[in-house]
C-alpha cells in the first residue's frame, strides 16, 4: 500500500500532465462541515479521525465524481466521496 505522500505526488504529476484533470483537495474540518451541510449527520465527524491515506483516497474519488458532474461543487463532490 502506498503512503499518502506517494499517492498525493502521483495525483499531482497526473494533474500537471493532463489539463482536463480536476484534483479536489479539502481539509478534515471543511469535509466535516460539508458532510453536515448535506445532511450526513451520522458521518460528519468521521473525517476528523481519517488517516492521511484515507483523505488522499477521498480527494481522488472526489475529483472523479466532480468530473462526471455528479457533484455541483467540489465540496459536494468531496462529501459524496467521503460518504462512499
Backbone as CSV, one residue per row, in Angstrom:
resi,resn,N_x,N_y,N_z,CA_x,CA_y,CA_z,C_x,C_y,C_z
1,UNK,0.841,-1.176,0.000,0.000,0.000,0.000,0.891,1.247,0.000
2,UNK,0.560,2.184,-0.853,1.346,3.417,-0.972,1.065,4.360,0.193
3,UNK,2.077,5.151,0.527,1.876,6.161,1.564,1.070,7.320,0.975
4,UNK,0.514,8.133,1.847,-0.292,9.256,1.362,0.559,10.233,0.570
5,UNK,1.836,10.379,0.940,2.702,11.307,0.200,2.953,10.799,-1.218
6,UNK,3.177,9.500,-1.344,3.397,8.904,-2.660,2.151,9.053,-3.534
7,UNK,0.994,8.789,-2.938,-0.263,8.888,-3.686,-0.561,10.333,-4.081
8,UNK,-0.343,11.276,-3.171,-0.574,12.686,-3.486,0.372,13.160,-4.586
9,UNK,1.628,12.734,-4.535,2.594,13.105,-5.571,2.170,12.535,-6.923
10,UNK,1.658,11.302,-6.930,1.186,10.680,-8.168,0.021,11.479,-8.753
11,UNK,-0.912,11.875,-7.901,-2.062,12.656,-8.370,-1.634,14.004,-8.937
12,UNK,-0.685,14.659,-8.282,-0.209,15.955,-8.770,0.519,15.823,-10.100
13,UNK,1.329,14.785,-10.265,2.014,14.559,-11.549,0.988,14.345,-12.654
14,UNK,-0.042,13.570,-12.364,-1.091,13.299,-13.339,-1.843,14.579,-13.697
15,UNK,-2.140,15.397,-12.688,-2.878,16.644,-12.926,-2.071,17.615,-13.786
16,UNK,-0.765,17.640,-13.614,0.076,18.545,-14.419,0.166,18.099,-15.866
17,UNK,0.104,16.791,-16.097,0.221,16.247,-17.450,-1.030,16.467,-18.283
18,UNK,-2.177,16.401,-17.649,-3.449,16.446,-18.366,-4.256,17.663,-17.910
19,UNK,-4.456,18.654,-18.781,-5.191,19.849,-18.374,-6.668,19.585,-18.086
20,UNK,-7.176,18.403,-18.426,-8.577,18.071,-18.168,-8.802,17.396,-16.831
21,UNK,-7.792,17.382,-15.980,-7.895,16.709,-14.690,-8.253,17.712,-13.609
22,UNK,-9.173,17.333,-12.751,-9.536,18.154,-11.605,-9.116,17.426,-10.347
23,UNK,-8.298,18.065,-9.553,-7.872,17.499,-8.281,-8.596,18.263,-7.182
24,UNK,-9.406,17.553,-6.420,-10.158,18.161,-5.335,-9.420,17.885,-4.040
25,UNK,-9.029,18.935,-3.345,-8.422,18.773,-2.025,-9.278,19.515,-1.014
26,UNK,-9.406,18.932,0.142,-10.210,19.527,1.196,-9.616,19.085,2.532
27,UNK,-9.632,19.983,3.498,-9.104,19.610,4.814,-10.188,18.887,5.617
28,UNK,-9.784,18.287,6.699,-10.696,17.473,7.508,-11.882,18.276,8.062
29,UNK,-11.618,19.476,8.579,-12.692,20.279,9.169,-13.705,20.712,8.117
30,UNK,-13.211,21.125,6.956,-14.119,21.540,5.879,-14.944,20.362,5.396
31,UNK,-14.307,19.192,5.274,-15.045,18.000,4.855,-16.133,17.663,5.880
32,UNK,-15.817,17.776,7.156,-16.824,17.529,8.197,-17.991,18.507,8.053
33,UNK,-17.685,19.776,7.804,-18.741,20.776,7.605,-19.591,20.472,6.381
34,UNK,-18.934,20.078,5.297,-19.669,19.756,4.065,-20.593,18.562,4.280
35,UNK,-20.108,17.541,4.967,-20.957,16.378,5.251,-22.172,16.802,6.081
36,UNK,-21.956,17.633,7.068,-23.044,18.103,7.913,-24.041,18.918,7.091
37,UNK,-23.534,19.795,6.219,-24.401,20.638,5.382,-25.283,19.811,4.449
38,UNK,-24.756,18.681,3.980,-25.512,17.841,3.053,-26.300,16.757,3.776
39,UNK,-26.479,16.903,5.094,-27.369,16.017,5.830,-26.776,14.695,6.280
40,UNK,-25.472,14.548,6.201,-24.832,13.304,6.622,-24.476,13.391,8.108
41,UNK,-25.507,13.521,8.949,-25.295,13.712,10.381,-24.559,12.542,11.039
42,UNK,-24.761,11.341,10.534,-24.112,10.172,11.124,-22.633,10.090,10.751
43,UNK,-22.226,10.794,9.698,-20.848,10.683,9.195,-19.989,11.916,9.410
44,UNK,-20.586,13.027,9.777,-19.841,14.287,9.687,-18.606,14.373,10.579
45,UNK,-18.527,13.617,11.652,-17.331,13.657,12.493,-16.233,12.705,12.020
46,UNK,-16.572,11.785,11.141,-15.603,10.783,10.687,-14.352,11.373,10.042
47,UNK,-14.430,12.433,9.235,-13.211,12.976,8.626,-12.164,13.428,9.642
48,UNK,-12.613,13.811,10.827,-11.670,14.266,11.843,-10.781,13.133,12.351
49,UNK,-11.207,11.896,12.103,-10.450,10.721,12.536,-9.784,9.989,11.376
50,UNK,-9.977,10.456,10.155,-9.433,9.768,8.980,-7.916,9.896,8.919
51,UNK,-7.291,8.860,8.403,-5.838,8.897,8.200,-5.531,9.750,6.972
52,UNK,-4.276,10.102,6.814,-3.860,10.850,5.624,-4.132,10.042,4.365
53,UNK,-3.892,8.731,4.416,-4.149,7.870,3.258,-5.629,7.904,2.872
54,UNK,-6.507,7.855,3.863,-7.942,7.921,3.586,-8.333,9.262,2.971
55,UNK,-7.723,10.343,3.452,-8.026,11.663,2.892,-7.594,11.747,1.428
56,UNK,-6.447,11.194,1.097,-5.993,11.204,-0.300,-6.950,10.396,-1.168
57,UNK,-7.450,9.277,-0.650,-8.427,8.488,-1.410,-9.713,9.292,-1.624
58,UNK,-10.120,10.055,-0.632,-11.301,10.921,-0.781,-11.039,11.959,-1.862
59,UNK,-9.845,12.579,-1.855,-9.506,13.568,-2.890,-9.599,12.957,-4.281
60,UNK,-9.038,11.758,-4.424,-9.017,11.084,-5.718,-10.444,10.798,-6.199
61,UNK,-11.251,10.209,-5.335,-12.633,9.886,-5.700,-13.452,11.163,-5.930
62,UNK,-13.221,12.188,-5.130,-13.960,13.443,-5.293,-13.682,14.069,-6.660
63,UNK,-12.443,14.010,-7.115,-12.112,14.527,-8.438,-12.868,13.795,-9.528
64,UNK,-12.953,12.476,-9.404,-13.685,11.673,-10.396,-15.175,12.015,-10.377
65,UNK,-15.719,12.149,-9.180,-17.142,12.496,-9.042,-17.418,13.872,-9.641
66,UNK,-16.545,14.826,-9.360,-16.722,16.189,-9.857,-16.642,16.238,-11.379
67,UNK,-15.702,15.504,-11.957,-15.569,15.482,-13.422,-16.777,14.845,-14.096
68,UNK,-17.409,13.882,-13.448,-18.596,13.229,-14.015,-19.836,14.105,-13.897
69,UNK,-19.721,15.199,-13.141,-20.862,16.092,-12.971,-21.836,15.637,-11.906
70,UNK,-21.425,14.679,-11.067,-22.311,14.182,-10.022,-22.373,15.128,-8.826
71,UNK,-21.408,16.015,-8.709,-21.402,16.992,-7.625,-21.495,18.390,-8.197
72,UNK,-22.324,19.233,-7.612,-22.479,20.600,-8.116,-21.301,21.485,-7.767
73,UNK,-20.554,21.080,-6.741,-19.383,21.839,-6.312,-18.315,20.851,-5.857
74,UNK,-17.101,21.355,-5.687,-16.022,20.491,-5.204,-16.332,20.006,-3.790
75,UNK,-16.956,20.852,-2.979,-17.320,20.461,-1.629,-18.345,19.341,-1.618
76,UNK,-19.332,19.435,-2.500,-20.344,18.379,-2.584,-19.706,17.088,-3.100
77,UNK,-18.798,17.200,-4.065,-18.111,16.010,-4.577,-17.285,15.347,-3.468
78,UNK,-16.631,16.148,-2.640,-15.857,15.593,-1.528,-16.774,14.910,-0.526
79,UNK,-17.934,15.491,-0.275,-18.897,14.876,0.634,-19.390,13.545,0.105
80,UNK,-19.702,13.524,-1.178,-20.148,12.270,-1.789,-19.050,11.206,-1.736
81,UNK,-17.817,11.623,-1.975,-16.695,10.686,-1.927,-16.512,10.122,-0.525
82,UNK,-16.609,10.975,0.481,-16.434,10.527,1.863,-17.558,9.600,2.298
83,UNK,-18.767,9.856,1.792,-19.918,9.020,2.160,-19.835,7.644,1.523
84,UNK,-19.125,7.527,0.421,-18.992,6.223,-0.246,-17.957,5.429,0.474
